[in-house]
Amino acid sequence: MERFSSPESFEFMINMGPQHPSTHGVFKLVLKLDGETVIDAEPEIGYLHRSVEKIAENRTYEQVLPLTDRLDYVNAMGNNLAYVMAVENAAGIEVPERAKAIRVIMAEFNRIASHLISLGTQGLEVGSHTLFLYCFREREKILDLFEKASGGRLTYSYFRFGGISKDLPKGWIDEAREFLNDFENKMEEYFVLLLDNPIYKGRTVGIGIIKPETAISYGASGPVIRGSGIPYDVRKANPYLIYNKLDFNIPTGENGDVWDRAYVRFQEMKESVKIIRQVIENLPEGSVLEREARYIVIEEGLSSYFSVESPRGELGFFIYSDGTEKPYRLKIRSPAFVNLSMIKEIIKGEKLADVPLVLGSLDPVFGEVDR
Amino acid sequence: MSVSEALLRGSLAALIGFTFVGISLVILNWFERKMGGRIQSRYGPMHVGFHGILQTFADLLKLLQKEYIIPQGANKLLFIAAPFMVMVPAIFVFLVIPFGPDLYAFRFEYSLLFILSFPALTSFGILAAGWASNSKYSLVASLRTVGQMISYEIPRLLSALSIALMAGSFAIDTIVERQAYLWFVLLQPIAFLVFFFSSLAEANRMPFDFTWAESELVSGFFTEYTGMRWALFFLGEYGALVAACLVTALIFFGGWYGPILPSPIWLIVKAALLLVFSLWIRWTWPRLRIDQWMRFSWKVLTPLSIANLLLTAFLMHWLGVGA
């Protein structure tokens, strides 16, 4: 993209970010504007690059686990899950039934927490501050539950190879049940406050449309591709843990606009509530960690890829082993990065006021985009 | 009125006006934070004074100490003048607002026109601020101001015109006197809605705060301002909001008429209720997009207020009432 336009034209450049209140982290979007209409956009990432993949090559498998917490910091449980299962898959470690169930509960709670942030920031981007605080109030309760179970509020490292670090504390299930009942009522309130609001609908319907073929060609996943009407979800397409025994739907959108993506996330929260209910009603008894595998060596030359459905889409870990206790190569398939790569295509022709809205609807977390 | 009397009245009015505006803005700012806190299930300010009532004073003290930064490449004269260009017209309106049958600084036949036209000058201040800041965000915000102003001023004037038509006068006190038995809001509900929402747009309030729009424009036209210069914009906008609510109470809600209590109290109570309503909107609704608002204004509000004006004129002629 040409950075400077001729003095006669009415076009001008604007650097949105990396210090901008609504770029969802450190992200720079160089916009070429004609008045308020975006003609061209150039995303620039890398401001939060911490070379997680390279650091992982110099650490043992267990030492890599805390790094994964810091990838997508609003979905640390999901990252732990993806990494732990990738290693278990490669090393052939079995997991007790109770640990599987608890992993599902945690992953789904974290999905709700992550979607709450997404919904709240959607509110913030159209100037509805109230919903943002409501969403954070609910998220806080989930973080309290996580804190009781794992000891951490944001970075948990709760899962271990072969199970989870410790069983749920006494009374945790009752608290979780209480939260779910309360949360279901609150959801209706949020729907009326934002998603069903005529102003919000006017702002988002028909904005930032992603066509199904565009989504597929970019390799999008998660609510972004489901918003365009493609029911792709790793939990259904390639079930892991106990997801094949659970009853839940894959909500999809119709037009692939900002509103559809927000609504898909909203409905996914409902589905997550449904999943957690089913799991906690039939929680198996027994141990959560048979034998903690502290020292793991994966067979030489073995490469394995394992992906889970994170709130942002298909989060995958590729591990290539050279037979030592450290991964020779660890590659993270970051859904936020893949989804964000569409921004240039979908932002063209929209108004400046819609840029944060469209960006927010892709729900990027820059810890994961830059890795 | 002789020149010396006019000067005396003017300076007294300015003194009283600034005091009134200042106090009401400080209280309003505290109240808005408290109400926002209540709506968002948090406390709001709690530490400075009883339930944080002195928080705004603390904030003003802090702002007084701040360094004045003028960005590189800014037009210094305009940059410094712009806050005053926003603040002064907003405060000037209070000169002609009557708080009771005999409680006003200046009375003249066209006070309604004065009230409607003078705050429009704040747009020049905002335009100057955005242009002088040498920042692209500010520039976009100031260009939005112009688009916004030409869209809300016309329906606002037209809806006020139908009130002037019913009262047969442009003098605010005459308009209020005509409402001794029946408020104009009951006769002119459409004019009220158009007028009130255009007034919100004039004060750059939610859902029309495009010039502020922190989600895309950082802080809009005052992104580059610091300290008291920033606070002047802030006070100017609050002043415009208070003035808009007072005027709405005067021309639609019977102004100072009400039982038992003295007339200024009634006016302030009515204006305060309208203020609460506007704050409630601010903390609940999302923001419109500027082109949506302009389309709505030109395609809905303007034809609606023209139709309303014509209907009012025809009905008055047909029924043989009015001036």
XYZ file of C-alpha atoms in Angstrom:
694
model
C 0.000 0.000 0.000
C 1.223 3.457 -0.792
C 1.781 5.313 2.421
C 1.397 8.820 1.055
C -1.153 10.133 -1.350
C -0.825 13.100 -3.625
C -1.461 16.568 -2.184
C -4.456 17.123 -4.475
C -6.439 14.156 -3.220
C -8.684 14.111 -0.181
C -7.256 10.825 0.967
C -5.220 10.660 4.103
C -3.452 8.090 6.213
C -4.175 7.416 9.829
C -2.181 5.177 12.115
C -4.614 3.354 14.333
C -2.445 2.003 17.084
C -0.226 0.660 18.506
C -1.308 3.107 21.214
C -5.004 3.324 20.645
C -7.709 2.611 23.222
C -9.639 0.122 21.149
C -7.266 -2.037 19.187
C -7.622 -4.856 21.751
C -3.945 -4.815 22.567
C -0.848 -3.624 20.813
C -1.818 -3.656 17.184
C -1.310 -1.152 14.445
C -3.671 -0.683 11.589
C -2.517 1.786 8.943
C -5.693 3.081 7.379
C -6.082 4.956 4.158
C -9.176 7.068 4.418
C -11.331 9.020 2.042
C -13.242 11.173 4.479
C -14.501 8.545 6.870
C -14.478 5.648 4.433
C -11.650 3.152 4.597
C -10.085 2.599 1.182
C -7.215 0.444 2.254
C -5.780 -0.989 5.419
C -2.486 -2.511 6.372
C -2.290 -4.464 9.631
C 1.001 -4.509 11.488
C 1.554 -7.072 14.206
C 4.509 -8.147 16.277
C 4.405 -5.616 19.097
C 3.780 -8.384 21.639
C 6.094 -10.982 20.169
C 7.817 -12.949 22.917
C 9.093 -15.858 20.813
C 7.227 -18.465 22.819
C 7.862 -21.105 20.170
C 11.634 -20.604 20.297
C 11.794 -20.463 24.100
C 9.861 -23.741 24.205
C 12.663 -25.492 22.339
C 14.963 -24.916 25.291
C 12.578 -26.107 27.962
C 11.348 -29.492 29.044
C 7.780 -30.377 28.150
C 6.517 -29.532 31.608
C 8.331 -26.206 31.681
C 6.538 -25.137 28.515
C 3.138 -25.384 30.201
C 3.300 -21.961 31.967
C 4.224 -20.337 28.664
C 0.950 -21.483 27.135
C -0.987 -19.612 29.842
C 0.462 -16.424 28.492
C -0.472 -16.938 24.878
C -4.147 -16.157 24.928
C -4.370 -14.672 28.378
C -8.150 -14.596 28.531
C -8.355 -18.303 27.744
C -5.474 -19.811 29.727
C -7.371 -23.010 30.575
C -8.026 -23.668 26.896
C -4.370 -23.157 26.019
C -3.249 -25.474 28.803
C -5.717 -28.013 27.527
C -4.510 -27.836 23.957
C -0.840 -28.134 24.899
C -1.299 -30.846 27.526
C -3.408 -32.923 25.168
C -0.921 -32.480 22.335
C 1.859 -33.861 24.546
C -0.330 -36.636 25.932
C -1.296 -37.552 22.415
C 2.341 -37.766 21.351
C 3.591 -39.598 24.439
C 0.536 -41.863 24.747
C -0.459 -40.887 28.283
C -3.877 -41.977 29.581
C -6.125 -39.613 31.530
C -8.651 -40.684 34.225
C -12.334 -40.117 33.485
C -12.805 -37.619 36.307
C -9.907 -35.519 35.082
C -11.423 -35.467 31.588
C -14.724 -34.250 32.959
C -13.081 -31.517 35.026
C -11.068 -30.428 31.993
C -14.283 -30.004 30.046
C -15.850 -27.962 32.859
C -12.827 -25.658 33.051
C -12.514 -25.254 29.300
C -16.185 -24.363 28.963
C -16.089 -21.932 31.890
C -13.134 -20.266 30.267
C -15.037 -20.105 26.991
C -17.810 -18.237 28.780
C -15.277 -15.895 30.404
C -13.615 -15.206 27.077
C -16.868 -14.625 25.210
C -17.979 -12.289 27.996
C -14.952 -10.110 27.319
C -15.726 -10.200 23.623
C -19.346 -9.226 24.200
C -18.373 -6.513 26.674
C -15.848 -4.957 24.339
C -18.387 -5.049 21.526
C -20.459 -2.858 23.824
C -17.485 -0.640 24.540
C -16.805 -0.131 20.854
C -20.219 1.324 20.291
C -19.972 3.366 23.482
C -22.122 1.226 25.750
C -19.903 1.147 28.811
C -22.500 -0.399 31.041
C -22.540 -3.780 29.348
C -18.761 -3.947 29.552
C -18.861 -3.652 33.328
C -21.714 -6.139 33.598
C -19.730 -8.661 31.580
C -16.685 -8.147 33.739
C -18.805 -8.631 36.850
C -19.851 -12.077 35.607
C -16.353 -12.910 34.464
C -15.096 -12.060 37.930
C -17.289 -14.813 39.376
C -15.791 -17.320 36.941
C -12.304 -16.172 37.907
C -13.240 -16.697 41.553
C -14.246 -20.259 40.720
C -10.947 -20.782 38.908
C -9.040 -19.337 41.818
C -10.697 -21.752 44.220
C -9.855 -24.715 42.013
C -6.396 -23.850 40.723
C -5.065 -21.032 42.902
C -4.589 -18.673 39.968
C -6.853 -16.017 38.577
C -5.473 -15.550 35.091
C -2.625 -17.974 34.504
C -3.638 -21.325 35.897
C -1.321 -24.103 34.659
C -4.002 -26.300 36.167
C -3.710 -29.292 33.892
C -0.915 -31.828 34.090
C 0.211 -34.545 31.733
C -2.031 -37.406 32.760
C -4.723 -35.447 34.575
C -5.089 -32.231 36.530
C -2.965 -30.860 39.355
C -5.540 -31.203 42.139
C -9.158 -32.202 42.576
C -11.950 -29.670 42.909
C -12.329 -28.258 46.434
C -15.363 -29.092 48.571
C -18.515 -27.201 47.614
C -17.076 -26.054 44.279
C -19.739 -27.878 42.288
C -22.538 -26.159 44.236
C -20.989 -22.764 43.665
C -20.632 -23.504 39.975
C -24.267 -24.595 39.798
C -25.360 -21.419 41.583
C -23.349 -19.311 39.136
C -24.895 -21.036 36.132
C -28.436 -20.428 37.372
C -27.670 -16.781 38.008
C -25.839 -16.394 34.726
C -28.700 -17.703 32.599
C -30.961 -14.925 33.883
C -28.290 -12.309 33.307
C -27.839 -13.452 29.709
C -31.353 -12.341 28.818
C -30.555 -8.918 30.243
C -27.434 -8.641 28.104
C -29.337 -9.672 25.028
C -31.838 -6.869 25.524
C -29.172 -4.362 26.501
C -26.913 -4.839 23.499
C -27.670 -7.477 20.888
C -31.347 -6.652 20.574
C -30.820 -2.895 20.797
C -31.927 -1.163 17.565
C -28.923 1.156 17.593
C -26.499 -1.730 17.981
C -28.277 -3.660 15.252
C -28.130 -0.608 13.013
C -24.425 -0.338 13.678
C -23.542 -3.992 13.112
C -25.956 -5.658 10.680
C -24.350 -5.737 7.233
C -21.005 -4.449 8.525
C -17.742 -6.367 8.132
C -19.275 -9.173 6.104
C -17.130 -12.285 5.718
C -18.319 -14.502 2.901
C -18.171 -18.251 3.601
C -15.679 -18.803 0.797
C -13.428 -16.026 2.128
C -13.529 -17.556 5.589
C -12.601 -20.986 4.215
C -9.832 -19.696 1.966
C -8.192 -17.871 4.880
C -8.595 -20.908 7.135
C -10.718 -19.069 9.671
C -12.228 -20.971 12.542
C -14.256 -20.497 15.678
C -17.124 -18.006 15.933
C -15.723 -16.125 12.945
C -16.336 -18.975 10.491
C -19.541 -20.034 12.251
C -20.830 -16.499 11.960
C -20.573 -16.943 8.185
C -22.793 -19.992 8.369
C -20.254 -22.836 8.310
C -20.848 -25.169 11.278
C -17.199 -26.069 11.832
C -16.325 -26.781 15.445
C -13.441 -29.003 16.534
C -15.541 -30.310 19.397
C -17.928 -31.845 16.857
C -15.653 -32.350 13.860
C -12.921 -34.127 15.778
C -14.199 -34.784 19.301
C -11.709 -34.957 22.149
C -12.147 -35.609 25.882
C -15.815 -36.478 26.453
C -17.387 -34.094 23.958
C -18.827 -36.940 21.862
C -20.964 -37.999 24.847
C -22.386 -34.536 25.408
C -25.426 -32.952 23.867
C -24.827 -29.475 22.475
C -25.485 -27.486 19.325
C -23.208 -25.499 17.050
C -24.843 -22.096 16.593
C -24.235 -20.486 13.216
C -24.970 -17.090 11.706
C -26.483 -16.247 8.349
C -24.853 -13.170 6.863
C -21.393 -13.300 8.385
C -21.591 -9.721 9.650
C -20.517 -8.294 12.984
C -23.903 -8.893 14.550
C -23.913 -12.551 13.515
C -20.537 -13.155 15.075
C -21.611 -11.476 18.305
C -24.799 -13.518 18.330
C -22.923 -16.760 17.683
C -20.723 -16.014 20.696
C -23.772 -15.183 22.753
C -25.424 -18.487 21.885
C -22.188 -20.381 22.454
C -22.212 -19.148 26.026
C -25.639 -20.715 26.398
C -24.351 -23.970 24.909
C -21.394 -23.893 27.291
C -23.793 -23.530 30.217
C -25.642 -26.563 28.882
C -22.414 -28.557 28.587
C -21.228 -27.681 32.092
C -24.629 -28.653 33.511
C -24.444 -32.062 31.859
C -20.917 -32.693 33.072
C -21.383 -31.655 36.673
C -24.526 -33.735 37.000
C -22.643 -36.881 35.932
C -19.202 -36.165 37.348
C -17.344 -39.504 37.678
C -15.647 -40.364 40.990
C -12.049 -41.415 41.323
C -8.585 -40.039 40.990
C -7.732 -37.039 38.866
C -4.034 -37.821 38.359
C -2.947 -41.458 38.365
C 0.788 -40.909 38.109
C 2.205 -37.531 37.387
C 4.461 -37.750 34.372
C 7.157 -35.235 35.247
C 9.853 -36.422 32.897
C 8.556 -36.934 29.420
C 10.503 -38.142 26.468
C 8.716 -38.424 23.167
C 9.924 -40.979 20.666
C 12.489 -39.624 18.213
C 11.178 -38.373 14.908
C 7.579 -38.384 16.066
C 5.576 -35.389 15.019
C 2.103 -34.868 16.271
C -0.522 -32.220 15.938
C -3.468 -31.829 18.219
C -6.091 -29.125 18.165
C -8.947 -28.094 20.427
C -11.724 -25.576 20.036
C -10.642 -22.442 21.856
C -13.055 -19.489 22.129
C -11.268 -18.003 19.118
C -11.265 -21.129 17.002
C -9.032 -24.063 16.279
C -6.034 -23.832 18.604
C -3.469 -26.440 17.648
C -0.028 -27.479 18.887
C 2.416 -29.203 16.577
C 5.246 -31.022 18.311
C 8.281 -32.547 16.635
C 10.502 -34.561 18.896
C 14.188 -35.398 18.520
C 14.013 -37.972 21.297
C 15.159 -35.670 24.097
C 13.130 -34.279 27.009
C 12.675 -31.022 25.106
C 10.588 -30.429 21.978
C 12.712 -29.997 18.868
C 10.055 -27.758 17.395
C 6.824 -26.479 18.825
C 4.463 -24.724 16.456
C 1.325 -23.049 17.626
C -1.585 -22.754 15.226
C -3.087 -19.569 16.544
C -6.742 -19.055 15.577
C -6.619 -15.369 16.474
C -3.751 -14.808 14.036
C -5.512 -16.637 11.221
C -8.792 -14.842 11.814
C -7.066 -11.476 12.075
C -5.392 -11.980 8.703
C -8.785 -11.329 7.102
C -8.995 -7.784 8.475
C -7.500 -6.178 5.401
C -10.082 -7.764 3.160
C -13.182 -7.126 5.266
C -12.402 -3.607 6.439
C -12.320 -2.042 2.979
C -15.293 0.171 2.262
C -16.388 0.406 5.884
C -16.497 3.618 7.852
C -13.811 4.678 10.290
C -16.297 4.318 13.150
C -16.768 0.654 12.261
C -13.086 -0.255 12.285
C -12.913 -1.051 16.018
C -16.228 -2.835 15.766
C -15.078 -5.122 12.945
C -11.725 -5.681 14.602
C -13.450 -6.549 17.868
C -15.776 -8.961 16.120
C -12.740 -11.033 15.100
C -11.908 -11.109 18.816
C -8.121 -11.102 18.536
C -5.919 -11.527 21.586
C -2.506 -10.235 20.735
C -0.656 -12.496 23.109
C -1.737 -15.279 20.813
C -1.468 -13.424 17.515
C 2.172 -12.517 18.098
C 3.117 -15.492 20.318
C -32.254 50.637 29.584
C -29.248 52.927 29.785
C -25.727 51.812 28.995
C -24.584 51.833 32.612
C -27.624 49.844 33.689
C -27.008 47.318 30.931
C -23.374 46.992 32.000
C -24.378 46.540 35.637
C -27.001 43.990 34.784
C -24.622 42.220 32.438
C -21.829 41.914 34.961
C -24.215 40.844 37.717
C -25.771 38.308 35.397
C -22.345 37.078 34.395
C -21.377 36.703 38.056
C -24.573 34.909 38.965
C -24.528 32.951 35.738
C -20.992 31.701 36.196
C -21.638 30.840 39.820
C -24.821 29.009 38.958
C -23.259 27.230 36.026
C -20.130 26.381 37.979
C -22.000 24.970 40.946
C -24.501 23.107 38.846
C -21.739 21.627 36.709
C -19.793 20.438 39.720
C -22.920 18.898 41.236
C -23.965 17.478 37.870
C -20.572 15.915 37.318
C -20.698 14.254 40.716
C -24.268 13.176 40.155
C -23.487 11.732 36.753
C -20.656 9.672 38.158
C -22.816 8.468 41.015
C -25.678 7.623 38.739
C -23.362 5.915 36.269
C -21.978 3.928 39.170
C -25.447 2.954 40.309
C -26.429 1.832 36.815
C -23.208 -0.111 36.358
C -23.469 -1.762 39.789
C -20.461 -0.012 41.291
C -20.081 2.782 43.834
C -18.736 5.705 41.868
C -16.627 8.255 43.761
C -16.522 7.440 47.489
C -13.379 8.873 49.059
C -13.222 12.658 48.735
C -15.860 14.045 51.074
C -19.136 12.376 51.974
C -19.802 9.779 49.270
C -17.249 11.514 47.067
C -19.163 14.782 46.822
C -15.911 16.762 46.631
C -14.394 14.520 43.964
C -15.032 17.033 41.185
C -13.236 19.760 43.151
C -10.303 17.423 43.643
C -10.287 16.709 39.917
C -10.406 20.401 39.077
C -7.499 21.060 41.456
C -5.556 18.315 39.753
C -6.347 19.759 36.332
C -5.182 23.205 37.463
C -1.730 21.815 38.214
C -1.361 20.101 34.849
C 1.101 21.293 32.270
C -0.306 22.947 29.175
C 1.033 21.058 26.220
C 0.802 22.511 22.735
C 1.560 19.867 20.135
C 4.241 20.387 17.552
C 2.937 22.052 14.422
C -0.226 23.238 16.121
C -1.711 26.628 15.351
C -1.022 28.224 18.725
C -3.525 31.059 18.610
C -6.441 28.877 17.572
C -5.354 26.111 19.876
C -5.472 28.411 22.892
C -8.632 30.224 21.807
C -10.674 27.128 20.991
C -11.619 26.125 24.570
C -13.005 29.625 25.156
C -14.888 29.518 21.887
C -16.664 26.439 23.202
C -17.098 27.579 26.792
C -18.303 31.152 26.301
C -21.331 30.608 23.993
C -22.495 27.757 26.191
C -22.468 30.023 29.248
C -23.888 33.053 27.390
C -27.222 31.314 26.991
C -27.821 31.641 30.711
C -28.044 35.438 30.288
C -31.523 35.256 28.785
C -32.932 32.244 30.587
C -35.676 33.463 32.965
C -35.852 31.578 36.238
C -39.156 33.132 37.270
C -41.685 35.730 36.138
C -39.342 38.570 37.181
C -36.091 36.695 37.538
C -33.914 37.273 34.517
C -30.864 39.243 33.499
C -32.023 40.332 30.070
C -35.418 40.172 28.535
C -36.005 40.806 24.900
C -38.495 39.816 22.262
C -36.336 37.235 20.497
C -34.777 35.416 23.429
C -35.784 32.002 22.073
C -33.915 32.713 18.842
C -30.913 33.877 20.838
C -30.929 30.681 22.866
C -31.198 28.517 19.786
C -28.623 30.301 17.688
C -25.893 31.212 20.145
C -24.813 27.698 21.202
C -24.341 26.857 17.525
C -21.192 28.986 17.766
C -19.580 26.248 19.860
C -19.218 24.297 16.635
C -16.656 26.866 15.489
C -14.723 26.286 18.678
C -14.728 22.552 18.128
C -13.767 22.976 14.502
C -10.922 25.291 15.526
C -9.745 22.870 18.209
C -9.680 19.953 15.801
C -7.937 21.900 13.082
C -5.399 23.577 15.340
C -4.387 20.392 17.144
C -2.484 19.078 14.117
C -3.780 15.604 14.868
C -5.716 13.456 12.435
C -8.073 12.095 15.047
C -8.962 15.617 16.129
C -9.404 16.656 12.520
C -11.848 13.845 11.790
C -13.773 14.736 14.952
C -13.984 18.396 14.010
C -15.184 17.552 10.523
C -17.853 15.391 12.089
C -18.937 18.385 14.173
C -19.811 20.335 11.077
C -21.811 17.466 9.620
C -23.555 16.987 12.908
C -24.359 20.666 13.353
C -26.017 21.114 9.987
C -28.120 18.041 10.681
C -29.474 18.853 14.111
C -29.871 22.627 13.910
C -32.642 22.567 11.319
C -35.064 20.147 13.006
C -34.295 21.844 16.311
C -35.190 25.273 14.983
C -38.275 24.002 13.156
C -39.649 22.259 16.231
C -38.989 25.333 18.348
C -40.737 27.387 15.668
C -43.971 25.473 16.116
C -43.844 26.355 19.803
C -43.244 30.010 18.979
C -46.181 29.798 16.618
C -48.474 28.479 19.331
C -47.333 31.052 21.846
C -47.372 33.835 19.261
C -44.053 35.098 20.536
C -40.324 34.481 20.479
C -39.930 35.728 24.032
C -39.331 32.866 26.406
C -41.299 34.395 29.264
C -44.353 34.836 27.018
C -44.027 31.222 25.928
C -43.944 30.151 29.566
C -46.939 32.335 30.457
C -48.995 30.655 27.738
C -48.398 27.360 29.528
C -49.969 28.377 32.820
C -52.747 25.809 32.408
C -51.499 23.390 29.760
C -47.927 22.374 29.020
C -46.902 22.542 25.409
C -45.431 19.034 25.625
C -49.012 17.713 25.675
C -49.945 19.700 22.575
C -46.659 19.210 20.764
C -45.238 15.793 21.661
C -43.469 15.406 18.302
C -41.841 18.803 18.585
C -40.697 17.878 22.086
C -39.044 14.632 20.988
C -37.327 16.258 18.024
C -36.203 19.207 20.120
C -34.912 17.135 23.024
C -32.909 14.711 20.908
C -31.491 17.506 18.789
C -30.507 19.236 22.013
C -28.672 16.112 23.111
C -26.877 16.151 19.778
C -26.015 19.783 20.279
C -24.474 19.023 23.657
C -22.570 16.090 22.061
C -24.197 13.655 24.409
C -24.799 9.967 23.986
C -26.048 8.550 21.619
C -24.748 11.436 19.484
C -21.259 11.934 20.904
C -19.514 11.425 17.557
C -17.029 14.187 18.193
C -15.833 12.392 21.275
C -16.166 8.761 20.117
C -13.396 7.301 22.237
C -13.639 3.921 20.532
C -12.354 5.183 17.195
C -11.135 8.753 17.696
C -9.286 8.322 21.011
C -10.836 11.458 22.546
C -12.066 13.253 19.470
C -11.325 16.946 19.153
C -9.789 17.330 22.609
C -7.304 14.472 22.253
C -4.376 16.878 22.382
C -5.641 19.124 25.170
C -4.405 19.047 28.737
C -5.189 20.638 32.062
C -7.751 23.403 32.390
C -7.999 23.819 28.634
C -9.362 20.329 28.486
C -11.615 21.072 31.452
C -13.041 24.120 29.664
C -14.305 21.908 26.849
C -15.740 19.628 29.419
C -17.474 22.440 31.276
C -18.699 23.916 28.018
C -20.377 20.658 27.088
C -21.929 20.284 30.507
C -23.061 23.896 30.279
C -24.692 23.202 26.921
C -26.449 20.196 28.405
C -27.748 22.136 31.412
C -28.876 24.975 29.147
C -30.606 22.549 26.801
C -32.502 20.936 29.668
C -33.484 24.338 31.096
C -34.765 25.503 27.720
C -36.689 22.275 27.179
C -38.263 22.652 30.615
C -39.146 26.274 29.804
C -40.732 25.831 26.420
C -42.322 22.417 26.872
C -42.901 21.792 30.577
C -44.435 25.038 31.736
C -41.169 26.535 32.974
C -41.595 27.899 36.466
C -45.268 27.073 36.911
C -46.042 24.675 39.719
C -47.828 24.609 43.071
C -46.464 25.714 46.484
C -42.713 25.884 45.732
C -41.137 29.132 44.447
C -40.769 29.424 40.686
C -36.971 28.939 40.253
C -37.163 25.710 42.242
C -39.825 24.348 39.916
C -37.795 25.185 36.853
C -34.677 23.587 38.279
C -36.607 20.471 39.344
C -38.045 20.051 35.866
C -34.680 20.619 34.226
C -33.052 18.196 36.659
C -35.528 15.470 35.733
C -34.716 15.990 32.066
C -31.028 15.833 32.964
C -31.519 12.540 34.745
C -33.286 11.251 31.661
C -30.390 12.287 29.442
C -27.872 10.686 31.787
C -29.935 7.533 31.826
C -29.754 7.439 28.020
C -26.029 8.076 28.140
C -25.345 5.112 30.387
C -27.634 2.715 28.558
C -27.572 3.254 24.826
C -24.840 2.593 22.312
C -23.635 5.315 19.981
C -25.012 5.870 16.500
C -22.734 6.267 13.529
C -22.415 9.793 12.162
C -23.826 8.979 8.719
C -26.747 7.112 10.293
C -27.531 10.121 12.432
C -27.314 12.489 9.480
C -29.564 10.254 7.418
C -32.027 9.996 10.291
C -31.919 13.717 10.815
C -32.457 14.679 7.179
C -34.882 11.941 6.232
C -36.952 11.621 9.407
C -36.506 14.490 11.847
C -36.513 17.362 9.366
C -39.612 16.254 7.378
C -41.319 15.365 10.643
C -40.733 18.779 12.142
C -41.780 20.534 8.902
C -44.991 18.489 8.845
C -45.514 19.264 12.493
C -45.016 22.976 11.880
C -47.436 23.015 8.947
C -50.029 21.021 10.874
C -49.733 23.404 13.805
C -50.174 26.412 11.530
C -53.184 24.924 9.727
C -54.880 23.810 12.917
C -54.384 27.199 14.515
C -55.772 28.952 11.476
C -58.698 26.555 11.204
C -59.582 26.730 14.897
C -59.010 30.459 14.911
C -56.731 30.415 17.961
C -53.398 32.026 18.645
C -51.926 35.236 17.517
